[in-house]
Amino acid sequence: MSKIKPSKGAPYARILGVGGYRPTRVVPNEVILETIDSSDEWIRSRSGIETRHWANAEETVAAMSIEASGKAIADAGISAEQIGGVIVSTVSHFKQTPAVATEIADKLGTNKAAAFDISAGCAGFGYGLTLAKGMIVEGSAEHVLVIGVERLSDLTDLEDRATAFLFGDGAGAVVVGPSQEPHIGPTVWGSEGDKSETIKQTVAWNDFRLGDVSKLPLDRDGNVKFPAITQEGQAVFRWAVFEMAKVAQQALDAAGISSDDLDVFIPHQANERIIDSMVKTLKLPEHVTVARDVRTTGNTSAASIPLAMERLLATGEAKSGDTALVIGFGAGLVYAATVVTLP
């Protein structure tokens, strides 16, 4: 017989508040066209993207996270001292250690909250949300801050015609807290590591450090390129459209609802063509509001779902209490989908 005392947390968890931060610099497609052979029409038709935001020197991963988190905490109606955990999903914090979450937890004024980073690409927000839910139900924290944040402009090859126009910067955050009713459904998540080469960093950091020109990509002037994100566009598109629609349906089934019960659909803002295809495959009813933040924010990886959620609520396209299906998918390849009640 175990001598360990059982944990005691809340019966359920829910999102209590949301906040977002977009860098001040807005970058139209015309800027991207200075370094690739393309057109505004081609970029819009292929991705739906019209503009994106790029961070300046002061808009660091930590700084953007703190701005978004402050708004989320205020929206939740709690104080920073009540935050017991800080989870940051990012692939663009360039310090291997310490985790940027510890800096954020301190500067927000939490009371020594547990803090850690996770790397799950564009599915990172869903992974963080699931971990936060577990912490609250398990009883290790009463409120958990989940942040998705990226400075993908630092990892963009502006000469790569396939990806130069895709990526943007920003931070989105939610506060997850206790609930007497289920407001975050079961998570359907997983990985397909056999497809990991379809989205990847061009050069490993240790290879870049060694600087062997014979093994590293060069720019037009013959200089070694900084590591960037690259992808096999068609393979990713097919996987996202066909496989992720199945995962989204599984999340609906796990939550015990149908598409008719949905009010909002918030997929990862990777590409509007992928979004349109998923809506069609899922046969979503006309009344379901679909997030299309990708048009003006671009692909912000882990930040894209909370940023899209924040914008829908701010514009009134969605309202508190709406039932939303959220799904993230990306490098790994990894994915996570769940049904939530909007704060």
mmCIF file of C-alpha atoms in Angstrom:
data_model
loop_
_atom_site.group_PDB
_atom_site.id
_atom_site.type_symbol
_atom_site.label_atom_id
_atom_site.label_comp_id
_atom_site.label_asym_id
_atom_site.label_seq_id
_atom_site.Cartn_x
_atom_site.Cartn_y
_atom_site.Cartn_z
ATOM 1 C CA MET A 1 0.000 0.000 0.000
ATOM 2 C CA SER A 2 1.359 3.397 -0.969
ATOM 3 C CA LYS A 3 2.348 5.837 1.763
ATOM 4 C CA ILE A 4 2.088 8.809 -0.598
ATOM 5 C CA LYS A 5 -0.695 11.271 0.072
ATOM 6 C CA PRO A 6 -2.900 11.765 -3.022
ATOM 7 C CA SER A 7 -2.781 15.098 -4.829
ATOM 8 C CA LYS A 8 -5.787 17.367 -4.566
ATOM 9 C CA GLY A 9 -6.540 19.955 -7.228
ATOM 10 C CA ALA A 10 -9.552 21.485 -8.949
ATOM 11 C CA PRO A 11 -12.045 19.160 -10.637
ATOM 12 C CA TYR A 12 -11.508 20.904 -13.970
ATOM 13 C CA ALA A 13 -9.670 23.816 -15.592
ATOM 14 C CA ARG A 14 -10.549 26.648 -17.949
ATOM 15 C CA ILE A 15 -9.010 29.600 -19.763
ATOM 16 C CA LEU A 16 -9.684 32.696 -17.654
ATOM 17 C CA GLY A 17 -7.984 35.417 -19.700
ATOM 18 C CA VAL A 18 -6.081 36.041 -22.915
ATOM 19 C CA GLY A 19 -3.603 38.667 -24.095
ATOM 20 C CA GLY A 20 -1.504 39.340 -27.152
ATOM 21 C CA TYR A 21 1.377 41.464 -28.368
ATOM 22 C CA ARG A 22 2.297 42.237 -31.968
ATOM 23 C CA PRO A 23 5.514 44.147 -32.730
ATOM 24 C CA THR A 24 5.128 47.740 -33.845
ATOM 25 C CA ARG A 25 6.725 47.247 -37.266
ATOM 26 C CA VAL A 26 4.267 46.104 -39.924
ATOM 27 C CA VAL A 27 5.951 44.491 -42.938
ATOM 28 C CA PRO A 28 3.971 44.338 -46.208
ATOM 29 C CA ASN A 29 4.651 41.835 -48.970
ATOM 30 C CA GLU A 30 6.471 44.534 -50.951
ATOM 31 C CA VAL A 31 9.365 44.346 -48.488
ATOM 32 C CA ILE A 32 9.634 40.579 -48.948
ATOM 33 C CA LEU A 33 9.695 41.033 -52.726
ATOM 34 C CA GLU A 34 12.961 42.955 -52.456
ATOM 35 C CA THR A 35 14.823 39.661 -51.910
ATOM 36 C CA ILE A 36 12.757 37.012 -53.720
ATOM 37 C CA ASP A 37 11.451 36.691 -57.273
ATOM 38 C CA SER A 38 7.704 36.691 -56.687
ATOM 39 C CA SER A 39 4.686 38.998 -56.568
ATOM 40 C CA ASP A 40 2.170 40.271 -54.057
ATOM 41 C CA GLU A 41 -0.555 38.399 -55.916
ATOM 42 C CA TRP A 42 1.392 35.114 -55.741
ATOM 43 C CA ILE A 43 2.040 35.450 -51.998
ATOM 44 C CA ARG A 44 -1.598 36.245 -51.264
ATOM 45 C CA SER A 45 -2.908 33.429 -53.437
ATOM 46 C CA ARG A 46 -0.507 30.887 -51.934
ATOM 47 C CA SER A 47 -0.835 31.871 -48.279
ATOM 48 C CA GLY A 48 -3.407 34.613 -47.755
ATOM 49 C CA ILE A 49 -0.711 36.732 -46.103
ATOM 50 C CA GLU A 50 -0.801 40.478 -46.741
ATOM 51 C CA THR A 51 1.396 41.746 -43.891
ATOM 52 C CA ARG A 52 3.301 40.455 -40.902
ATOM 53 C CA HIS A 53 4.956 42.010 -37.828
ATOM 54 C CA TRP A 54 8.714 41.952 -37.234
ATOM 55 C CA ALA A 55 10.254 42.720 -33.872
ATOM 56 C CA ASN A 56 12.852 45.403 -33.257
ATOM 57 C CA ALA A 57 15.865 45.052 -30.939
ATOM 58 C CA GLU A 58 13.825 45.929 -27.842
ATOM 59 C CA GLU A 59 10.988 43.543 -28.659
ATOM 60 C CA THR A 60 12.726 40.433 -27.375
ATOM 61 C CA VAL A 61 11.076 37.084 -26.725
ATOM 62 C CA ALA A 62 10.897 37.994 -23.034
ATOM 63 C CA ALA A 63 9.654 41.556 -23.608
ATOM 64 C CA MET A 64 6.854 40.486 -25.961
ATOM 65 C CA SER A 65 5.864 37.698 -23.566
ATOM 66 C CA ILE A 66 5.665 40.072 -20.618
ATOM 67 C CA GLU A 67 3.428 42.470 -22.552
ATOM 68 C CA ALA A 68 1.049 39.691 -23.654
ATOM 69 C CA SER A 69 1.065 38.080 -20.216
ATOM 70 C CA GLY A 70 0.241 41.317 -18.417
ATOM 71 C CA LYS A 71 -2.859 41.672 -20.569
ATOM 72 C CA ALA A 72 -3.864 38.043 -19.981
ATOM 73 C CA ILE A 73 -3.461 38.366 -16.213
ATOM 74 C CA ALA A 74 -5.548 41.562 -16.184
ATOM 75 C CA ASP A 75 -8.167 39.919 -18.393
ATOM 76 C CA ALA A 76 -8.363 36.995 -15.952
ATOM 77 C CA GLY A 77 -8.929 39.371 -13.053
ATOM 78 C CA ILE A 78 -6.110 37.989 -10.919
ATOM 79 C CA SER A 79 -2.710 39.238 -9.764
ATOM 80 C CA ALA A 80 0.690 38.015 -10.876
ATOM 81 C CA GLU A 81 1.308 36.667 -7.356
ATOM 82 C CA GLN A 82 -1.474 34.126 -7.952
ATOM 83 C CA ILE A 83 0.377 32.568 -10.903
ATOM 84 C CA GLY A 84 1.870 29.244 -9.804
ATOM 85 C CA GLY A 85 3.331 28.163 -13.129
ATOM 86 C CA VAL A 86 4.707 29.773 -16.278
ATOM 87 C CA ILE A 87 4.992 27.667 -19.433
ATOM 88 C CA VAL A 88 6.610 29.238 -22.480
ATOM 89 C CA SER A 89 6.453 27.580 -25.883
ATOM 90 C CA THR A 90 9.048 28.929 -28.315
ATOM 91 C CA VAL A 91 11.669 27.850 -30.836
ATOM 92 C CA SER A 92 13.264 31.278 -31.181
ATOM 93 C CA HIS A 93 14.776 31.962 -27.749
ATOM 94 C CA PHE A 94 18.456 31.695 -28.567
ATOM 95 C CA LYS A 95 19.798 30.988 -25.092
ATOM 96 C CA GLN A 96 19.973 27.242 -24.520
ATOM 97 C CA THR A 97 19.744 27.926 -20.799
ATOM 98 C CA PRO A 98 18.276 29.318 -18.600
ATOM 99 C CA ALA A 99 14.687 29.016 -19.751
ATOM 100 C CA VAL A 100 13.201 32.370 -20.709
ATOM 101 C CA ALA A 101 10.166 31.428 -18.604
ATOM 102 C CA THR A 102 12.145 32.079 -15.432
ATOM 103 C CA GLU A 103 12.921 35.655 -16.490
ATOM 104 C CA ILE A 104 9.296 36.238 -17.431
ATOM 105 C CA ALA A 105 8.006 34.822 -14.142
ATOM 106 C CA ASP A 106 10.322 37.122 -12.195
ATOM 107 C CA LYS A 107 9.611 40.303 -14.145
ATOM 108 C CA LEU A 108 5.850 39.750 -13.985
ATOM 109 C CA GLY A 109 6.090 39.613 -10.193
ATOM 110 C CA THR A 110 5.010 36.038 -9.594
ATOM 111 C CA ASN A 111 5.821 34.461 -6.246
ATOM 112 C CA LYS A 112 8.608 32.121 -7.398
ATOM 113 C CA ALA A 113 6.307 30.335 -9.848
ATOM 114 C CA ALA A 114 7.448 27.105 -11.466
ATOM 115 C CA ALA A 115 8.744 28.145 -14.885
ATOM 116 C CA PHE A 116 9.964 26.234 -17.916
ATOM 117 C CA ASP A 117 10.175 26.350 -21.712
ATOM 118 C CA ILE A 118 8.893 23.752 -24.154
ATOM 119 C CA SER A 119 9.761 23.246 -27.817
ATOM 120 C CA ALA A 120 6.834 21.864 -29.781
ATOM 121 C CA GLY A 121 6.821 24.170 -32.787
ATOM 122 C CA CYS A 122 3.458 25.337 -34.018
ATOM 123 C CA ALA A 123 1.682 22.860 -31.729
ATOM 124 C CA GLY A 124 3.395 24.385 -28.705
ATOM 125 C CA PHE A 125 0.411 26.315 -27.416
ATOM 126 C CA GLY A 126 -1.726 23.173 -27.360
ATOM 127 C CA TYR A 127 1.018 21.278 -25.557
ATOM 128 C CA GLY A 128 1.360 24.054 -22.990
ATOM 129 C CA LEU A 129 -2.394 24.282 -22.462
ATOM 130 C CA THR A 130 -2.558 20.541 -21.795
ATOM 131 C CA LEU A 131 0.290 20.709 -19.294
ATOM 132 C CA ALA A 132 -1.353 23.657 -17.529
ATOM 133 C CA LYS A 133 -4.653 21.809 -17.269
ATOM 134 C CA GLY A 134 -2.843 18.841 -15.721
ATOM 135 C CA MET A 135 -1.055 21.039 -13.186
ATOM 136 C CA ILE A 136 -4.323 22.586 -12.034
ATOM 137 C CA VAL A 137 -6.257 19.334 -11.789
ATOM 138 C CA GLU A 138 -3.293 17.634 -10.110
ATOM 139 C CA GLY A 139 -3.057 20.494 -7.622
ATOM 140 C CA SER A 140 0.510 21.699 -8.172
ATOM 141 C CA ALA A 141 -0.716 25.175 -9.195
ATOM 142 C CA GLU A 142 -3.970 27.112 -8.989
ATOM 143 C CA HIS A 143 -3.269 29.391 -11.963
ATOM 144 C CA VAL A 144 -0.882 28.737 -14.826
ATOM 145 C CA LEU A 145 0.291 31.169 -17.474
ATOM 146 C CA VAL A 146 0.730 29.622 -20.933
ATOM 147 C CA ILE A 147 2.701 31.705 -23.440
ATOM 148 C CA GLY A 148 3.342 31.133 -27.119
ATOM 149 C CA VAL A 149 6.022 33.498 -28.405
ATOM 150 C CA GLU A 150 8.247 33.725 -31.454
ATOM 151 C CA ARG A 151 10.764 35.987 -33.185
ATOM 152 C CA LEU A 152 10.759 33.999 -36.404
ATOM 153 C CA SER A 153 12.193 36.940 -38.332
ATOM 154 C CA ASP A 154 15.494 35.862 -36.729
ATOM 155 C CA LEU A 155 15.132 32.427 -38.343
ATOM 156 C CA THR A 156 13.875 33.486 -41.770
ATOM 157 C CA ASP A 157 15.967 33.153 -44.914
ATOM 158 C CA LEU A 158 14.822 36.169 -46.916
ATOM 159 C CA GLU A 159 16.253 34.605 -50.098
ATOM 160 C CA ASP A 160 14.175 31.425 -49.728
ATOM 161 C CA ARG A 161 11.208 31.882 -52.065
ATOM 162 C CA ALA A 162 9.287 29.085 -50.348
ATOM 163 C CA THR A 163 9.381 30.525 -46.822
ATOM 164 C CA ALA A 164 10.534 34.169 -46.857
ATOM 165 C CA PHE A 165 6.969 35.508 -46.867
ATOM 166 C CA LEU A 166 5.522 33.164 -44.248
ATOM 167 C CA PHE A 167 6.865 34.096 -40.849
ATOM 168 C CA GLY A 168 6.072 36.822 -38.356
ATOM 169 C CA ASP A 169 6.792 37.724 -34.729
ATOM 170 C CA GLY A 170 4.564 38.086 -31.693
ATOM 171 C CA ALA A 171 3.394 36.704 -28.370
ATOM 172 C CA GLY A 172 0.083 35.362 -27.125
ATOM 173 C CA ALA A 173 -0.732 34.300 -23.572
ATOM 174 C CA VAL A 174 -3.572 32.773 -21.601
ATOM 175 C CA VAL A 175 -4.199 32.289 -17.896
ATOM 176 C CA VAL A 176 -5.566 28.851 -17.057
ATOM 177 C CA GLY A 177 -7.325 28.420 -13.714
ATOM 178 C CA PRO A 178 -9.653 26.167 -11.717
ATOM 179 C CA SER A 179 -13.209 25.370 -12.751
ATOM 180 C CA GLN A 180 -16.158 23.401 -11.415
ATOM 181 C CA GLU A 181 -17.147 22.409 -14.947
ATOM 182 C CA PRO A 182 -15.120 21.055 -17.897
ATOM 183 C CA HIS A 183 -14.076 23.950 -20.147
ATOM 184 C CA ILE A 184 -10.962 22.375 -21.710
ATOM 185 C CA GLY A 185 -11.642 19.123 -23.477
ATOM 186 C CA PRO A 186 -9.402 16.083 -23.840
ATOM 187 C CA THR A 187 -6.326 16.748 -25.962
ATOM 188 C CA VAL A 188 -5.655 14.732 -29.086
ATOM 189 C CA TRP A 189 -1.933 15.060 -29.620
ATOM 190 C CA GLY A 190 1.003 13.191 -31.025
ATOM 191 C CA SER A 191 4.009 13.221 -33.319
ATOM 192 C CA GLU A 192 5.163 11.757 -36.626
ATOM 193 C CA GLY A 193 8.927 11.861 -36.356
ATOM 194 C CA ASP A 194 9.377 10.004 -39.618
ATOM 195 C CA LYS A 195 8.342 13.276 -41.299
ATOM 196 C CA SER A 196 10.686 15.500 -39.270
ATOM 197 C CA GLU A 197 12.717 16.487 -42.334
ATOM 198 C CA THR A 198 9.748 18.300 -43.894
ATOM 199 C CA ILE A 199 10.108 21.277 -41.502
ATOM 200 C CA LYS A 200 13.517 21.854 -39.996
ATOM 201 C CA GLN A 201 16.355 24.223 -39.181
ATOM 202 C CA THR A 202 18.701 24.438 -42.145
ATOM 203 C CA VAL A 203 21.921 24.046 -40.149
ATOM 204 C CA ALA A 204 22.558 22.695 -36.648
ATOM 205 C CA TRP A 205 24.079 25.237 -34.250
ATOM 206 C CA ASN A 206 27.262 23.206 -33.772
ATOM 207 C CA ASP A 207 27.791 22.915 -37.537
ATOM 208 C CA PHE A 208 27.237 26.657 -37.895
ATOM 209 C CA ARG A 209 29.769 27.303 -35.136
ATOM 210 C CA LEU A 210 32.405 25.228 -36.932
ATOM 211 C CA GLY A 211 31.887 27.380 -40.015
ATOM 212 C CA ASP A 212 32.859 24.835 -42.660
ATOM 213 C CA VAL A 213 31.883 26.779 -45.799
ATOM 214 C CA SER A 214 31.795 23.589 -47.855
ATOM 215 C CA LYS A 215 28.893 22.296 -45.732
ATOM 216 C CA LEU A 216 26.940 25.509 -45.116
ATOM 217 C CA PRO A 217 24.497 27.436 -47.328
ATOM 218 C CA LEU A 218 25.770 30.737 -48.706
ATOM 219 C CA ASP A 219 23.935 33.932 -49.597
ATOM 220 C CA ARG A 220 24.202 35.752 -52.933
ATOM 221 C CA ASP A 221 27.393 37.464 -51.811
ATOM 222 C CA GLY A 222 29.068 34.222 -50.789
ATOM 223 C CA ASN A 223 28.637 34.729 -47.051
ATOM 224 C CA VAL A 224 27.540 31.888 -44.756
ATOM 225 C CA LYS A 225 23.830 32.139 -44.033
ATOM 226 C CA PHE A 226 22.547 32.179 -40.471
ATOM 227 C CA PRO A 227 20.489 29.044 -39.651
ATOM 228 C CA ALA A 228 16.866 29.393 -40.762
ATOM 229 C CA ILE A 229 13.629 27.440 -40.917
ATOM 230 C CA THR A 230 12.974 25.587 -44.140
ATOM 231 C CA GLN A 231 10.167 23.296 -45.237
ATOM 232 C CA GLU A 232 8.908 21.075 -48.022
ATOM 233 C CA GLY A 233 5.801 23.086 -48.761
ATOM 234 C CA GLN A 234 3.728 20.565 -50.693
ATOM 235 C CA ALA A 235 4.417 17.710 -48.273
ATOM 236 C CA VAL A 236 3.492 19.896 -45.296
ATOM 237 C CA PHE A 237 0.362 21.138 -47.057
ATOM 238 C CA ARG A 238 -0.875 17.615 -47.811
ATOM 239 C CA TRP A 239 -0.175 16.425 -44.271
ATOM 240 C CA ALA A 240 -1.880 19.416 -42.668
ATOM 241 C CA VAL A 241 -4.973 19.258 -44.859
ATOM 242 C CA PHE A 242 -5.640 15.532 -44.782
ATOM 243 C CA GLU A 243 -4.196 14.320 -41.492
ATOM 244 C CA MET A 244 -4.949 17.323 -39.285
ATOM 245 C CA ALA A 245 -8.600 17.398 -40.303
ATOM 246 C CA LYS A 246 -8.807 13.867 -38.890
ATOM 247 C CA VAL A 247 -7.157 14.999 -35.648
ATOM 248 C CA ALA A 248 -9.563 17.941 -35.397
ATOM 249 C CA GLN A 249 -12.512 15.576 -35.766
ATOM 250 C CA GLN A 250 -11.036 13.301 -33.091
ATOM 251 C CA ALA A 251 -10.857 16.284 -30.726
ATOM 252 C CA LEU A 252 -14.526 17.034 -31.358
ATOM 253 C CA ASP A 253 -15.403 13.395 -30.705
ATOM 254 C CA ALA A 254 -13.301 13.321 -27.523
ATOM 255 C CA ALA A 255 -15.133 16.410 -26.243
ATOM 256 C CA GLY A 256 -18.468 14.779 -27.026
ATOM 257 C CA ILE A 257 -19.652 17.451 -29.450
ATOM 258 C CA SER A 258 -20.241 17.804 -33.176
ATOM 259 C CA SER A 259 -19.262 20.597 -35.543
ATOM 260 C CA ASP A 260 -22.816 21.943 -35.167
ATOM 261 C CA ASP A 261 -22.052 22.659 -31.498
ATOM 262 C CA LEU A 262 -19.028 24.798 -32.359
ATOM 263 C CA ASP A 263 -19.049 28.586 -32.360
ATOM 264 C CA VAL A 264 -15.417 29.200 -33.334
ATOM 265 C CA PHE A 265 -12.591 27.409 -35.153
ATOM 266 C CA ILE A 266 -9.052 28.558 -34.320
ATOM 267 C CA PRO A 267 -6.503 26.549 -36.294
ATOM 268 C CA HIS A 268 -2.792 27.298 -36.344
ATOM 269 C CA GLN A 269 -2.351 30.311 -38.619
ATOM 270 C CA ALA A 270 0.058 28.698 -41.063
ATOM 271 C CA ASN A 271 -1.575 29.315 -44.404
ATOM 272 C CA GLU A 272 -5.075 30.399 -45.378
ATOM 273 C CA ARG A 273 -5.298 27.688 -48.043
ATOM 274 C CA ILE A 274 -4.762 25.072 -45.327
ATOM 275 C CA ILE A 275 -7.422 26.741 -43.178
ATOM 276 C CA ASP A 276 -9.922 26.779 -46.060
ATOM 277 C CA SER A 277 -9.253 23.125 -46.844
ATOM 278 C CA MET A 278 -9.724 22.082 -43.216
ATOM 279 C CA VAL A 279 -13.014 23.980 -42.990
ATOM 280 C CA LYS A 280 -14.211 22.185 -46.103
ATOM 281 C CA THR A 281 -13.049 18.735 -44.979
ATOM 282 C CA LEU A 282 -14.599 19.168 -41.523
ATOM 283 C CA LYS A 283 -17.804 20.454 -43.153
ATOM 284 C CA LEU A 284 -18.046 23.269 -40.626
ATOM 285 C CA PRO A 285 -21.439 25.015 -40.594
ATOM 286 C CA GLU A 286 -21.728 28.596 -41.839
ATOM 287 C CA HIS A 287 -22.325 29.900 -38.314
ATOM 288 C CA VAL A 288 -18.832 28.875 -37.146
ATOM 289 C CA THR A 289 -16.437 31.823 -36.980
ATOM 290 C CA VAL A 290 -13.060 30.924 -38.478
ATOM 291 C CA ALA A 291 -9.864 32.679 -37.341
ATOM 292 C CA ARG A 292 -7.926 34.230 -40.234
ATOM 293 C CA ASP A 293 -5.337 36.225 -38.339
ATOM 294 C CA VAL A 294 -2.709 34.866 -40.750
ATOM 295 C CA ARG A 295 -3.627 37.591 -43.245
ATOM 296 C CA THR A 296 -2.079 40.380 -41.172
ATOM 297 C CA THR A 297 0.093 38.510 -38.683
ATOM 298 C CA GLY A 298 1.642 35.744 -40.771
ATOM 299 C CA ASN A 299 2.750 32.429 -39.313
ATOM 300 C CA THR A 300 3.894 33.044 -35.735
ATOM 301 C CA SER A 301 4.230 29.351 -34.829
ATOM 302 C CA ALA A 302 3.475 28.821 -31.116
ATOM 303 C CA ALA A 303 2.011 32.320 -30.794
ATOM 304 C CA SER A 304 -0.524 31.995 -33.601
ATOM 305 C CA ILE A 305 -3.468 30.403 -31.749
ATOM 306 C CA PRO A 306 -3.520 32.699 -28.690
ATOM 307 C CA LEU A 307 -2.940 35.751 -30.920
ATOM 308 C CA ALA A 308 -5.854 34.713 -33.147
ATOM 309 C CA MET A 309 -8.016 34.035 -30.093
ATOM 310 C CA GLU A 310 -7.229 37.434 -28.627
ATOM 311 C CA ARG A 311 -8.076 39.216 -31.882
ATOM 312 C CA LEU A 312 -11.402 37.409 -32.349
ATOM 313 C CA LEU A 313 -12.490 38.421 -28.845
ATOM 314 C CA ALA A 314 -11.199 41.986 -29.219
ATOM 315 C CA THR A 315 -13.057 42.535 -32.510
ATOM 316 C CA GLY A 316 -16.273 40.907 -31.285
ATOM 317 C CA GLU A 317 -16.124 38.162 -33.914
ATOM 318 C CA ALA A 318 -16.153 35.750 -30.978
ATOM 319 C CA LYS A 319 -17.466 36.229 -27.465
ATOM 320 C CA SER A 320 -16.828 34.966 -23.967
ATOM 321 C CA GLY A 321 -18.400 31.561 -23.427
ATOM 322 C CA ASP A 322 -18.165 30.492 -27.068
ATOM 323 C CA THR A 323 -17.111 26.912 -27.746
ATOM 324 C CA ALA A 324 -13.952 26.788 -29.867
ATOM 325 C CA LEU A 325 -11.938 24.052 -31.541
ATOM 326 C CA VAL A 326 -8.216 24.821 -31.492
ATOM 327 C CA ILE A 327 -5.554 22.844 -33.340
ATOM 328 C CA GLY A 328 -1.842 23.402 -33.802
ATOM 329 C CA PHE A 329 0.505 21.460 -36.056
ATOM 330 C CA GLY A 330 4.050 21.851 -37.299
ATOM 331 C CA ALA A 331 7.724 20.934 -37.048
ATOM 332 C CA GLY A 332 8.384 17.516 -35.641
ATOM 333 C CA LEU A 333 5.910 16.785 -37.064
ATOM 334 C CA VAL A 334 3.754 17.361 -33.987
ATOM 335 C CA TYR A 335 0.127 18.257 -33.390
ATOM 336 C CA ALA A 336 -2.355 19.028 -30.624
ATOM 337 C CA ALA A 337 -6.103 19.695 -30.779
ATOM 338 C CA THR A 338 -8.730 20.334 -28.135
ATOM 339 C CA VAL A 339 -12.074 22.033 -27.579
ATOM 340 C CA VAL A 340 -12.172 24.988 -25.174
ATOM 341 C CA THR A 341 -14.594 27.551 -23.832
ATOM 342 C CA LEU A 342 -13.375 31.051 -24.676
ATOM 343 C CA PRO A 343 -12.634 33.338 -21.721
#
